[in-house]
mmCIF file of C-alpha atoms in Angstrom:
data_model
loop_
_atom_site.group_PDB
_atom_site.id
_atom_site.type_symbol
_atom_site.label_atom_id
_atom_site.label_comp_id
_atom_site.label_asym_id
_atom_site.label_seq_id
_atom_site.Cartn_x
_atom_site.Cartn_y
_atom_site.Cartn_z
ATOM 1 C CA UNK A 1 0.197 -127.084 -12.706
ATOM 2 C CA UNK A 2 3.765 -127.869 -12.066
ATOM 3 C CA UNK A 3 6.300 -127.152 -14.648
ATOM 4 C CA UNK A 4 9.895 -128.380 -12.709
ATOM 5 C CA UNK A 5 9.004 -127.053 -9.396
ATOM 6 C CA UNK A 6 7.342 -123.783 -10.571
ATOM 7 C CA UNK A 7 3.770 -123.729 -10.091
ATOM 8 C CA UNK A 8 2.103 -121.837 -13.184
ATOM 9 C CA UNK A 9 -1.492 -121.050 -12.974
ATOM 10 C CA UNK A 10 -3.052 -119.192 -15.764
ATOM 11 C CA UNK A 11 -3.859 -120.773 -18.950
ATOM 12 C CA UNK A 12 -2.850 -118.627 -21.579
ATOM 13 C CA UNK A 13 0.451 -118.423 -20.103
ATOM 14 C CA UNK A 14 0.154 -122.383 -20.061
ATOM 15 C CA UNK A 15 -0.658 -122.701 -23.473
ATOM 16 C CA UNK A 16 1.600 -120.609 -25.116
ATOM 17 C CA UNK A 17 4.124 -122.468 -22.790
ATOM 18 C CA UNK A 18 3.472 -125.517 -24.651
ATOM 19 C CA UNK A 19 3.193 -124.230 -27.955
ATOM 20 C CA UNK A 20 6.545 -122.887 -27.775
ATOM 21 C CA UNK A 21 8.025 -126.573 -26.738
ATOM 22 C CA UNK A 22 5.367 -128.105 -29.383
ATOM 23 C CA UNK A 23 5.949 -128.808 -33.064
ATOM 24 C CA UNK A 24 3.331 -129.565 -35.775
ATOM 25 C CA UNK A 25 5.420 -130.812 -38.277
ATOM 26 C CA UNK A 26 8.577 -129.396 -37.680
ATOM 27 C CA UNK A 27 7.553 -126.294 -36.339
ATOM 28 C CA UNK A 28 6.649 -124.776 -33.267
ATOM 29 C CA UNK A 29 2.656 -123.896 -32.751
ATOM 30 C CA UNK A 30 3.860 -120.794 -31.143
ATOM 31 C CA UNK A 31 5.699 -118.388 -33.567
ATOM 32 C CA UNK A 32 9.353 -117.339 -33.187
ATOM 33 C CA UNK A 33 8.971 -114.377 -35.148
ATOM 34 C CA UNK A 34 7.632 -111.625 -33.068
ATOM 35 C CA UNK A 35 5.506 -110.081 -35.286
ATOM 36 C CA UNK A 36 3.831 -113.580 -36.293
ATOM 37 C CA UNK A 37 3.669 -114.318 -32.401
ATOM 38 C CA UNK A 38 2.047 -110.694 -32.077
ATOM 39 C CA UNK A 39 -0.514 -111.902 -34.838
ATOM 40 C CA UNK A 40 -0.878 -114.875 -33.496
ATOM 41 C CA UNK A 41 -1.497 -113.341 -29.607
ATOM 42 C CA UNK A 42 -4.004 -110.549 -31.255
ATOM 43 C CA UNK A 43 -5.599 -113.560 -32.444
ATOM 44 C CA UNK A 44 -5.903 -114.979 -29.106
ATOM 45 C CA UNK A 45 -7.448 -112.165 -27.993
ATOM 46 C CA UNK A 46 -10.035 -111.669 -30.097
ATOM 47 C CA UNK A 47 -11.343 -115.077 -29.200
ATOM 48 C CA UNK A 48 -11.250 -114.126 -25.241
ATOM 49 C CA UNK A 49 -13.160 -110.834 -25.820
ATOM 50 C CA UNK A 50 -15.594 -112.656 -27.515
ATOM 51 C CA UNK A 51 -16.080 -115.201 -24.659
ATOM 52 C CA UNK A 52 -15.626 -112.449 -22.027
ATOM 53 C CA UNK A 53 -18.619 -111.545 -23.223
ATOM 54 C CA UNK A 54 -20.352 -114.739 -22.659
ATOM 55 C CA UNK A 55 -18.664 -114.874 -19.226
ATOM 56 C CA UNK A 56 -21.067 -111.895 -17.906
ATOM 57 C CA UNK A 57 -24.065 -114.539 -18.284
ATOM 58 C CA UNK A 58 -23.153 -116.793 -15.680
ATOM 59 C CA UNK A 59 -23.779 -113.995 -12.818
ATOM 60 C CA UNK A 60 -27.229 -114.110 -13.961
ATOM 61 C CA UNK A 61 -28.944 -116.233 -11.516
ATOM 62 C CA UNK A 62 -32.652 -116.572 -13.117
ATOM 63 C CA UNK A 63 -32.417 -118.782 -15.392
ATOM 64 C CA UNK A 64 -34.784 -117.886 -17.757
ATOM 65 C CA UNK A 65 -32.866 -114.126 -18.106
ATOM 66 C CA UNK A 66 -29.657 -115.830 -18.668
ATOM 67 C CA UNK A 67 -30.934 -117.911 -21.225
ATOM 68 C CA UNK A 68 -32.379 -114.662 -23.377
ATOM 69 C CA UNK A 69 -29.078 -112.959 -22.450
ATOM 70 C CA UNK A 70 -27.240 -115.304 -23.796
ATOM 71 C CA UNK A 71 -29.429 -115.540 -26.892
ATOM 72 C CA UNK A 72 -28.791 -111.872 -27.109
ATOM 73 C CA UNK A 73 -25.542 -112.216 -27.280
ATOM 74 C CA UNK A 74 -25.180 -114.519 -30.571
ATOM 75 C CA UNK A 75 -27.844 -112.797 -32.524
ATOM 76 C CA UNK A 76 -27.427 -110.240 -34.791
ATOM 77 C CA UNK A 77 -26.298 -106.868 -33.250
ATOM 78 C CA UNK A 78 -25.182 -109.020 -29.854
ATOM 79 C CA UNK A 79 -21.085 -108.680 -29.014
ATOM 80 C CA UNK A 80 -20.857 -112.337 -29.001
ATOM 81 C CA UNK A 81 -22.181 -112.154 -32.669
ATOM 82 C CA UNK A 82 -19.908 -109.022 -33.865
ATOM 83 C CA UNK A 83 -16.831 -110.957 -32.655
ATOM 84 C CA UNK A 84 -17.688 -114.223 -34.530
ATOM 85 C CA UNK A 85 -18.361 -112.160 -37.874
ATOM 86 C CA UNK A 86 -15.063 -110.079 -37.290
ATOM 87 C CA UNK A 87 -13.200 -113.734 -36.911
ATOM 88 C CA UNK A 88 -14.785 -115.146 -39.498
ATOM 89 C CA UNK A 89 -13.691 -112.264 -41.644
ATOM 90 C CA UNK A 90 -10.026 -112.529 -40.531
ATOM 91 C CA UNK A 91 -10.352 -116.130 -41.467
ATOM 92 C CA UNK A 92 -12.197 -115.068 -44.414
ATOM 93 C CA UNK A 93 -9.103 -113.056 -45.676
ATOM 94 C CA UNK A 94 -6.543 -115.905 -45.132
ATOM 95 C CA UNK A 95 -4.867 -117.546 -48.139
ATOM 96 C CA UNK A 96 -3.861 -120.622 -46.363
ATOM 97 C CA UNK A 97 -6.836 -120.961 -44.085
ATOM 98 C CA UNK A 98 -4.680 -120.751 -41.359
ATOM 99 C CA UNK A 99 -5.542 -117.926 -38.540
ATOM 100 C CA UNK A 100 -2.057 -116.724 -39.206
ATOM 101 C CA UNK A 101 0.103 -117.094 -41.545
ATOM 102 C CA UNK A 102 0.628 -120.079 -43.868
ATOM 103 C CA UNK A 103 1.237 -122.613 -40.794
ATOM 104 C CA UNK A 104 -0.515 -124.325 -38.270
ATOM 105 C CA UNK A 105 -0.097 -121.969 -34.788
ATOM 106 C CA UNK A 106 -1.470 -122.047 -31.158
ATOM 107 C CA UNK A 107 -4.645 -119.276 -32.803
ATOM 108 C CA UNK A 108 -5.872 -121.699 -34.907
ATOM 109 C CA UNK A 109 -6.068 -124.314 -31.732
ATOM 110 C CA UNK A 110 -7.889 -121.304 -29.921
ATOM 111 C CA UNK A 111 -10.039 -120.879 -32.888
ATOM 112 C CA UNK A 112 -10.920 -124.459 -32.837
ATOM 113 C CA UNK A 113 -11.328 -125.001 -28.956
ATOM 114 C CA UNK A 114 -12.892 -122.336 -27.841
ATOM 115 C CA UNK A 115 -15.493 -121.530 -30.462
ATOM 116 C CA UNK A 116 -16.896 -124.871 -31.688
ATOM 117 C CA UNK A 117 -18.101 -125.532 -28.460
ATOM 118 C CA UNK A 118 -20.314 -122.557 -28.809
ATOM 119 C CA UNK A 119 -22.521 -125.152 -31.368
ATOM 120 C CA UNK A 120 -22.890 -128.076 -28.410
ATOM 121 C CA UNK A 121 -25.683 -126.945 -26.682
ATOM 122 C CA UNK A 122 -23.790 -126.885 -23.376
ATOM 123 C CA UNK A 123 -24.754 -123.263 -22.637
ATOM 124 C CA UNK A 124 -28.090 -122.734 -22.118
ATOM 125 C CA UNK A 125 -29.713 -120.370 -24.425
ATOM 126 C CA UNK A 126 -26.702 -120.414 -27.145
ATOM 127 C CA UNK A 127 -28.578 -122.067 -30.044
ATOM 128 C CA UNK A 128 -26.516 -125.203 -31.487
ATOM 129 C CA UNK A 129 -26.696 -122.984 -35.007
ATOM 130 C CA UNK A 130 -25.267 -120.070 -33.695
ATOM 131 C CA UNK A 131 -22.324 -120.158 -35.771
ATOM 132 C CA UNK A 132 -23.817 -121.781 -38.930
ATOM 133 C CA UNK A 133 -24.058 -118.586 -40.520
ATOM 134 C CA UNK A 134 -19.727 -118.466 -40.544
ATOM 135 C CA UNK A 135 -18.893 -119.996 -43.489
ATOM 136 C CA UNK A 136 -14.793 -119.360 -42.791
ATOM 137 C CA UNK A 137 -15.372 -120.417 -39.142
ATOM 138 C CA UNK A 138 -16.940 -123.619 -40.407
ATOM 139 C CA UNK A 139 -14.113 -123.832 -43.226
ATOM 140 C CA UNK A 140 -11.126 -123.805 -40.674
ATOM 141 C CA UNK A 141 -13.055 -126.193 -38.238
ATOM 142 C CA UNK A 142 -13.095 -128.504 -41.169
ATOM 143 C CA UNK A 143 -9.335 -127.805 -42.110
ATOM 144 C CA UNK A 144 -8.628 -128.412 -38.781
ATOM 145 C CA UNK A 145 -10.818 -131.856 -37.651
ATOM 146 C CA UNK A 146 -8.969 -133.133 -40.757
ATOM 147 C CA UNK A 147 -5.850 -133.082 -39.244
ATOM 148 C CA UNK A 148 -4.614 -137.074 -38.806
ATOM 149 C CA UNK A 149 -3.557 -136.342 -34.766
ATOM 150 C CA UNK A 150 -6.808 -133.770 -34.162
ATOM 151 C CA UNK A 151 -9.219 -136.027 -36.329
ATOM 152 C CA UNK A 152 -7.585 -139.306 -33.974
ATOM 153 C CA UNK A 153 -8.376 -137.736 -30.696
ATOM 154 C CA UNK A 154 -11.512 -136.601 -31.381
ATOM 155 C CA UNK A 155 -12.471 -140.115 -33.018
ATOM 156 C CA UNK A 156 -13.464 -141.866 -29.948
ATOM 157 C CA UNK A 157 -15.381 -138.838 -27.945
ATOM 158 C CA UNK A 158 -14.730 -138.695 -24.274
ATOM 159 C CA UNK A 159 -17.307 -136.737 -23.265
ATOM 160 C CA UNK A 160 -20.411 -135.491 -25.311
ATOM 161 C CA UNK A 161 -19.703 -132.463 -26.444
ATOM 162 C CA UNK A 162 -16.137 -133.565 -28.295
ATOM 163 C CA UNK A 163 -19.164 -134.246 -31.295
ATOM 164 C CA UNK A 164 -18.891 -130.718 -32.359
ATOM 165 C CA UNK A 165 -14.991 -130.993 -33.611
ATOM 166 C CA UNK A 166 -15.763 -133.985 -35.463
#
């Protein structure tokens, strides 16, 4: 991607690019107090170890492992599963329902994004209840497909799986 005549490449540098020049009502999505912008980058994180996790799968060429792998993974005991209950407890312990803080901020997009998906059936051997059981995950996804703008772009789905942040 070209920002001026800088190529930029990696997408988490991307998107906190643009949640620094990106306001949700009145504010930026990215922080400008460091220690909410640690928070909200520790956040982040979480979320990526979880799907680094799920990222070892897809070396698995026969299919049939990579399906109980994968099922492994979001089960009880499985690291995909230990992240999602550690989330949902940090989301659990929120007064606002927000990731972080009492706003709106670029973890509760990563939140949304990147672990909804998880229920679309779009990777084999992830069960579309695999994060049923997260009542605080399910909460924020809620909070969130409520927003007007989110709840607008999602209204007319552009590919199949957009039906999960409905």
């Amino acid at each position: 991607m070209y920002i001026g005549d800088k190529v930029v490449g990696q997408g988490g540098a991307l998107a906190k690019y643009a949640a620094k020049i990106s306001k949700f009502e009145g504010k930026p999505l990215y922080p400008e107090d460091a220690l909410l912008a640690l928070e909200v980058d520790e956040f982040i994180d979480y979320v990526g170890e979880m799907f680094s996790a799920i990222g070892t799968s897809f070396k698995i060429e026969d299919q049939k492992e990579k399906e109980a792998y994968r099922l492994k993974l979001v089960s009880p005991g499985g690291d995909v599963h230990k992240w999602l209950s550690y989330i949902d407890s940090l989301l659990g312990k929120s007064k606002s329902g927000f990731a972080v803080g009492d706003r709106l901020t670029l973890a509760d997009v990563f939140a949304f994004c990147q672990i909804q998906p998880l229920k679309s059936g779009f990777l084999d051997g992830i069960p579309v209840t695999c994060i049923d059981e997260f009542k605080n995950i399910q909460a924020h996804k809620e909070m969130m497909a409520s927003i007007p703008a989110v709840k607008a772009y999602y209204a007319v789905p552009k590919m199949p799986v957009y039906k999960v942040y409905q």
